Short mmCIF file of C-alpha atoms and ligand atoms in Angstrom, two decimals:
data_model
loop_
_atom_site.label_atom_id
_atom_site.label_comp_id
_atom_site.label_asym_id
_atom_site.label_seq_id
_atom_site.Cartn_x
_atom_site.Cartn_y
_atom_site.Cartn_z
CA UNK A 1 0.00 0.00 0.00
CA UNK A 2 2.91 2.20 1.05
CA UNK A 3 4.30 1.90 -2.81
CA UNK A 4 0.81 2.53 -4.22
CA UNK A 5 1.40 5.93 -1.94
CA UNK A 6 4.25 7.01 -3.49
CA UNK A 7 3.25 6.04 -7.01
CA UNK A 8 -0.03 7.61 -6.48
CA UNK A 9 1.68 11.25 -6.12
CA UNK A 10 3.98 10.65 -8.94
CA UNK A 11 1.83 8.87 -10.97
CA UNK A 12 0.76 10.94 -14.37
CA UNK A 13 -0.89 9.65 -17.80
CA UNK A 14 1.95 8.63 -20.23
CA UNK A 15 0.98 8.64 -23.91
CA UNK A 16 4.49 9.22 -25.29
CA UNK A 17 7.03 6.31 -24.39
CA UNK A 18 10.67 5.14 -25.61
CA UNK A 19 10.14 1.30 -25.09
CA UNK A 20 7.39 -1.31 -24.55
CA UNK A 21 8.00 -3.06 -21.35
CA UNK A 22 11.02 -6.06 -21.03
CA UNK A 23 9.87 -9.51 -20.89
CA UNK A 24 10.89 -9.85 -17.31
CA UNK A 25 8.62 -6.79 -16.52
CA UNK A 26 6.12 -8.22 -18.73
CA UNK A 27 6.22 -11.86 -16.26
CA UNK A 28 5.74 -9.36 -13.38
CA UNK A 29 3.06 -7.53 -14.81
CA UNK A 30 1.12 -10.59 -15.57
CA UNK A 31 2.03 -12.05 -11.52
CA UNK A 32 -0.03 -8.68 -10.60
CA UNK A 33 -2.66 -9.36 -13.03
CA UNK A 34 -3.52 -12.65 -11.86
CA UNK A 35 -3.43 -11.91 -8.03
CA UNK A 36 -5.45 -8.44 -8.40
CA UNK A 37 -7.86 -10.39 -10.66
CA UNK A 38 -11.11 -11.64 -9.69
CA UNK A 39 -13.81 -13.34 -10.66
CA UNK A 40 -16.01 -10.66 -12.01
CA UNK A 41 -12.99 -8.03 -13.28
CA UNK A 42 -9.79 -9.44 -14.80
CA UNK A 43 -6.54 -8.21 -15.77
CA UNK A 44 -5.23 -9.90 -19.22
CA UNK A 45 -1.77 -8.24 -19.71
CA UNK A 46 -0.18 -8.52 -23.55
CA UNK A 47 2.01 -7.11 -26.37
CA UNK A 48 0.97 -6.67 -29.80
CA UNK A 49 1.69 -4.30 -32.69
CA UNK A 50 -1.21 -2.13 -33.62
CA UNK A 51 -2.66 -2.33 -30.31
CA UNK A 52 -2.64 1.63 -29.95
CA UNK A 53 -3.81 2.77 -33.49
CA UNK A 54 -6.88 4.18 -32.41
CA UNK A 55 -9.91 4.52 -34.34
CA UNK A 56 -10.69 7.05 -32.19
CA UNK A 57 -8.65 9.82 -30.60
CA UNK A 58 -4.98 10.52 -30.29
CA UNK A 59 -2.43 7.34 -30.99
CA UNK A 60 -0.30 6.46 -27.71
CA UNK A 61 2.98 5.85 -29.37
CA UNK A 62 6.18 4.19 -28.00
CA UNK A 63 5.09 0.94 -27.00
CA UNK A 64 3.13 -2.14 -28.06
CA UNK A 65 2.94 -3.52 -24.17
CA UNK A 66 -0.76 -3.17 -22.24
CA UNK A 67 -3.35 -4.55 -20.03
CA UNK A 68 -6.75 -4.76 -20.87
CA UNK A 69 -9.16 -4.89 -18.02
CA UNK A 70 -12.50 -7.34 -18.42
CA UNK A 71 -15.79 -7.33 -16.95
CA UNK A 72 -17.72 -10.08 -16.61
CA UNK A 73 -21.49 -10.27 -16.95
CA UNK A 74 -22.01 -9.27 -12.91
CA UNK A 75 -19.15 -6.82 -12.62
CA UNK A 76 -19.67 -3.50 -11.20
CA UNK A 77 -17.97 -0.56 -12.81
CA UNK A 78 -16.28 0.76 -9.62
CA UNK A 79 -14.46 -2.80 -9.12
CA UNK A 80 -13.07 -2.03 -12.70
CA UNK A 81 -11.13 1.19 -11.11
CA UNK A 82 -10.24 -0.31 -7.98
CA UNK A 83 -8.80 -3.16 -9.43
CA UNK A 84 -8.06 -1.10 -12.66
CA UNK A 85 -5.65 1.45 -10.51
CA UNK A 86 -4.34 -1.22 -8.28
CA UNK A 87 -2.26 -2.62 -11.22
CA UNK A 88 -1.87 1.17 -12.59
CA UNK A 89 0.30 1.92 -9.49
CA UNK A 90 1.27 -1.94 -9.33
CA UNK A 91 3.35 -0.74 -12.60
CA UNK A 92 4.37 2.65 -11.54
CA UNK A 93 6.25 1.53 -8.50
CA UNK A 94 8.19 -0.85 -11.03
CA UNK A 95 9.27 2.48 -13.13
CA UNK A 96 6.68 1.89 -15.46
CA UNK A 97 4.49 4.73 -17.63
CA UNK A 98 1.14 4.22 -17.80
CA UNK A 99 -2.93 5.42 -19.52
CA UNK A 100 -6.29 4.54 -18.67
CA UNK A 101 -7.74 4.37 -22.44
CA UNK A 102 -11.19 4.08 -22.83
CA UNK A 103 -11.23 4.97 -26.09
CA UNK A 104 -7.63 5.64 -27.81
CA UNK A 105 -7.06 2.01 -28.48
CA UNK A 106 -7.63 -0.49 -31.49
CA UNK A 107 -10.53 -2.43 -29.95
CA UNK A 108 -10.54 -4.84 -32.93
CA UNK A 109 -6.84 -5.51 -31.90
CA UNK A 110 -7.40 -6.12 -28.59
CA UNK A 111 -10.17 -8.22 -29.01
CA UNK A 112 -7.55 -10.23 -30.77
CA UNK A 113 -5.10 -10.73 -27.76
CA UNK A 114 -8.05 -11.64 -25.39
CA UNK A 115 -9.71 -15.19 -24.63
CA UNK A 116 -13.48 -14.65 -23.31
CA UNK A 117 -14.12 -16.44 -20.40
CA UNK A 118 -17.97 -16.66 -21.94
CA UNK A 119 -20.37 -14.55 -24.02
CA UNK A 120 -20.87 -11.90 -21.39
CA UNK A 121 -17.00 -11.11 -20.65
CA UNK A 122 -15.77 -7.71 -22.28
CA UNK A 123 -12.99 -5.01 -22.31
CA UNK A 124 -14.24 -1.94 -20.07
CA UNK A 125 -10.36 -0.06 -20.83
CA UNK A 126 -7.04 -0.45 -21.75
CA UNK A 127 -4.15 0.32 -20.22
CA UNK A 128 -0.78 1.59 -22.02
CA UNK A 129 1.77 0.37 -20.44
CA UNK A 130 5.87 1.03 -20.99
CA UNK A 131 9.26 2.84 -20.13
CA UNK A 132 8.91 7.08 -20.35
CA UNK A 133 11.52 9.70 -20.23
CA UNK A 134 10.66 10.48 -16.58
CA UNK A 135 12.76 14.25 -16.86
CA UNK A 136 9.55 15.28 -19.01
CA UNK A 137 7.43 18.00 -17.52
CA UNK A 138 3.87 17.27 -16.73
CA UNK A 139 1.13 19.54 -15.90
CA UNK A 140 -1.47 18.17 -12.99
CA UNK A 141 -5.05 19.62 -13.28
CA UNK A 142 -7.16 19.17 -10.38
CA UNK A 143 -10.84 20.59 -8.39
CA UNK A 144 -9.76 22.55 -5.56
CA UNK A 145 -10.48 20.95 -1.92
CA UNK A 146 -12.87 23.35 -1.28
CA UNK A 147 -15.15 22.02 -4.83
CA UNK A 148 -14.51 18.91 -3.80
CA UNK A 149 -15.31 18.79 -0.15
CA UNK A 150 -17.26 22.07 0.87
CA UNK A 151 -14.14 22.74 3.34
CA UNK A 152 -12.67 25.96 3.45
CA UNK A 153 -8.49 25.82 3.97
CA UNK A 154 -8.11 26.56 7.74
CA UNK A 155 -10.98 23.75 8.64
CA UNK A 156 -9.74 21.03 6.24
CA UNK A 157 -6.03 21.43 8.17
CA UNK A 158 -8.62 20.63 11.66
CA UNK A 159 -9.62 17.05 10.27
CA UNK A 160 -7.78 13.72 10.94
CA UNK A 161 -4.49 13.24 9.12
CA UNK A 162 -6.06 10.12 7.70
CA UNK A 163 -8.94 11.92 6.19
CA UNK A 164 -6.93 14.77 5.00
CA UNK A 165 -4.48 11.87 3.16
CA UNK A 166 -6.94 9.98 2.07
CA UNK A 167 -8.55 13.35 0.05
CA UNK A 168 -5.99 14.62 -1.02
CA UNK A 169 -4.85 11.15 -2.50
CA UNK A 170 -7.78 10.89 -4.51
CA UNK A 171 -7.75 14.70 -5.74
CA UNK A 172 -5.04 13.11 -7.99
CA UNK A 173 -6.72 10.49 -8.90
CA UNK A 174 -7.03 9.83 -13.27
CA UNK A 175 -10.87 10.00 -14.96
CA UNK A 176 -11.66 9.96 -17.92
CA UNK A 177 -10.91 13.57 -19.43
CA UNK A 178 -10.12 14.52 -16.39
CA UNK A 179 -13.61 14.88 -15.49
CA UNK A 180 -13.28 14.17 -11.81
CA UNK A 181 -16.86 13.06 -11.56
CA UNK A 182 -16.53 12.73 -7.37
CA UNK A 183 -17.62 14.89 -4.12
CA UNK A 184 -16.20 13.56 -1.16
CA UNK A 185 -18.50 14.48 2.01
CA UNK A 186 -16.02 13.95 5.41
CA UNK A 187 -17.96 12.23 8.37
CA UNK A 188 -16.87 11.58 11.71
CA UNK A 189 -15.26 7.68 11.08
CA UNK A 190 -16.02 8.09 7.60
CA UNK A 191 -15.51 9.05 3.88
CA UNK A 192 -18.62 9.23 1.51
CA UNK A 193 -17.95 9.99 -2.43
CA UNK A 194 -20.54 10.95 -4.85
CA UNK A 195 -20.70 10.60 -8.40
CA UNK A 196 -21.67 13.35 -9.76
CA UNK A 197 -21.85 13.17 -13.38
CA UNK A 198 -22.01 10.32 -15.97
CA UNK A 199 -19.01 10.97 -17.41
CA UNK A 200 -19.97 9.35 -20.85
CA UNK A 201 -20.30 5.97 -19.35
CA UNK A 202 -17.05 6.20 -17.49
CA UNK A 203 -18.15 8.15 -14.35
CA UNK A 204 -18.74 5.37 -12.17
CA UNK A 205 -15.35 3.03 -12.69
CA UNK A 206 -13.95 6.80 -12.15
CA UNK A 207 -15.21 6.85 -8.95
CA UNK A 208 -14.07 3.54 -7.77
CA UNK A 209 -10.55 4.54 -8.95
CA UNK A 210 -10.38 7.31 -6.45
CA UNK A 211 -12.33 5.00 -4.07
CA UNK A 212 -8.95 2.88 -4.18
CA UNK A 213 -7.08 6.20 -3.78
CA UNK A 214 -8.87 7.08 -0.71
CA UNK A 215 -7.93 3.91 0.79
CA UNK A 216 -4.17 4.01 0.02
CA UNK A 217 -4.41 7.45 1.28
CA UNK A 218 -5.99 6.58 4.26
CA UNK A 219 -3.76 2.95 5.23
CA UNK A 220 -0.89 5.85 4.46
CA UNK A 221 -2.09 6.93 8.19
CA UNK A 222 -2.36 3.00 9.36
CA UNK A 223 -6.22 3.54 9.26
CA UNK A 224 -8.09 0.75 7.24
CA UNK A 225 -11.64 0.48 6.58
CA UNK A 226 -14.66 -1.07 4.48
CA UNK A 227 -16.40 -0.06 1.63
CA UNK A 228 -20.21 0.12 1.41
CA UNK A 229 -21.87 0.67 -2.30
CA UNK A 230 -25.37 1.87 -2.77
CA UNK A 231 -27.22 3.90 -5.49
CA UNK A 232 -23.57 6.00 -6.76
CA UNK A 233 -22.71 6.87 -2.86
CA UNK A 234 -19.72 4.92 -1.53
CA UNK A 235 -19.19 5.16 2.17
CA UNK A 236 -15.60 4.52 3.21
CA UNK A 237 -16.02 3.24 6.74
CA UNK A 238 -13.21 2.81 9.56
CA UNK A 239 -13.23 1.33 12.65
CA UNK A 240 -11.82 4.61 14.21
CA UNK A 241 -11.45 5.77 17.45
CA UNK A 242 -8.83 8.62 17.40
C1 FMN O 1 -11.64 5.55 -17.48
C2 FMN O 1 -10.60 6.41 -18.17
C3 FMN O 1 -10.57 6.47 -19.55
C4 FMN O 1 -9.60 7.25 -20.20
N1 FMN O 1 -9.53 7.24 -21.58
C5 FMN O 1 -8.56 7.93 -22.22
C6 FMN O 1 -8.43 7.86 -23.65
O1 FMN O 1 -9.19 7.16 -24.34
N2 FMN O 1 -7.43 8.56 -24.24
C7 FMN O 1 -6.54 9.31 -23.51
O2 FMN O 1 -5.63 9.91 -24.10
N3 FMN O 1 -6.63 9.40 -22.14
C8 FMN O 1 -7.61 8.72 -21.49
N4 FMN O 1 -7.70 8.77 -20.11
C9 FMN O 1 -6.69 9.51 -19.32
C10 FMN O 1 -7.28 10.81 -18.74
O3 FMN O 1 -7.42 11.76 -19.77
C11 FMN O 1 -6.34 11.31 -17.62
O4 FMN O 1 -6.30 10.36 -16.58
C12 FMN O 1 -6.80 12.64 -17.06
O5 FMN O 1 -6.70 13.65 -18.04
C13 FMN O 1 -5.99 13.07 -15.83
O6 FMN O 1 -4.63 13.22 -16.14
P1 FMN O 1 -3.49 12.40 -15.36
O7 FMN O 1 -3.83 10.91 -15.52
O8 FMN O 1 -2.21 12.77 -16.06
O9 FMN O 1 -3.51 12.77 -13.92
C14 FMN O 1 -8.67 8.01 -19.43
C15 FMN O 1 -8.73 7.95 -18.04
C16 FMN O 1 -9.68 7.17 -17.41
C17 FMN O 1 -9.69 7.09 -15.91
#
């Protein structure tokens, strides 16, 4: 979780790379897959040429290496971006560049690379995965805290560290266009986020990637807790007493 921290803060959408992954990253990559993987959401991890000539929208270029992430017939969106940006830091603590693509991929392509478990199993995204020229500037684009939580600067600095890490964690957090379709509402032992807009179809796997970014943020602090999901609220619970 610690390394999901870190990675988390450094962590920025790569689109231009120098290399695909090795094949010894590649192994690794797939070890993730399989143990973030579940029955409902699965990580398939590949390399194959043509993979990023999009269809739609602008061409990653650089690499040929990337994950695609499946849903099964009872998968829930927000499991897609937990599990999703589990294995998006998983690779940037290894050194590795990264995208969420929803659309800038070859779907055809990828369709290729994958075998269906059954009729019902699809590609939500895909991931670009691969080596970067890390010395390249990047420009971060966020809501402010107040936007996001209705706190005003001097009253935010009064909550819990663990609710102040676990925020500002997933204020960082990737959506699709950056449309940072969340408000977070701060309780007493708690965390609630809202999605707040569609976000073409993407809003709520958005929201469960910065659900997984409040709870890095939060185990940053040593504070753990459980997730409750119910009509596009998700309450971020803790056992906490401090
Ligand atoms: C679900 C999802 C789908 C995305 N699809 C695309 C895409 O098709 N093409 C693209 O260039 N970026 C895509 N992105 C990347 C976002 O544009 C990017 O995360 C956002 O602008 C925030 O920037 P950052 O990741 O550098 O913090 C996607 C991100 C998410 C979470």
């Amino acid at each position: 979780m610690e390394r999901w921290f870190d990675a988390a803060r450094k962590r920025y959408s790569v689109r231009k790379y120098t290399e695909s992954a090795s094949r010894d990253e590649i192994r690794c990559l797939k070890e993730a897959a399989e143990a973030l993987s579940t029955d409902s959401v699965r990580i398939v991890v590949g390399k194959k040429s043509g993979i990023f000539n999009p269809l739609i929208g602008k061409a990653i270029s650089g690499t040929e290496t990337f994950a695609a992430i499946l849903c099964g017939a009872n998968a829930e969106d927000y499991m897609a971006g937990m599990i999703g940006e589990a294995f998006v830091l998983e690779c940037a603590s290894m050194g590795l560049g990264t995208c969420w693509l929803g659309l800038s991929y070859n779907k055809r392509v990828a369709d290729s690379c994958v075998k269906y478990k059954d009729e019902y199993e699809k590609i939500r995204c895909v991931i670009s995965i691969g080596h970067y020229d890390k010395s390249a500037e990047f420009k971060r684009s966020r809501k402010t805290i107040y936007d996001l939580t209705g706190y005003v600067d001097t009253a935010y600095r009064k909550l819990p560290d663990w609710q102040q890490a676990a925020v500002n964690c997933a204020r960082i957090a990737p959506s699709a266009r950056n449309a940072q379709p969340w408000e977070f509402d701060v309780l007493n032992d708690s965390i609630q986020i809202a999605q707040v807009a569609r976000n073409f179809g993407y809003g709520e796997l958005d929201c469960g990637i910065a659900m997984m970014h409040i709870e890095i943020g939060a185990a940053h602090c040593g504070v753990y807790g459980d997730w409750t999901v119910e009509d596009g609220l998700a309450l971020f619970k803790v056992d906490y007493n401090g």
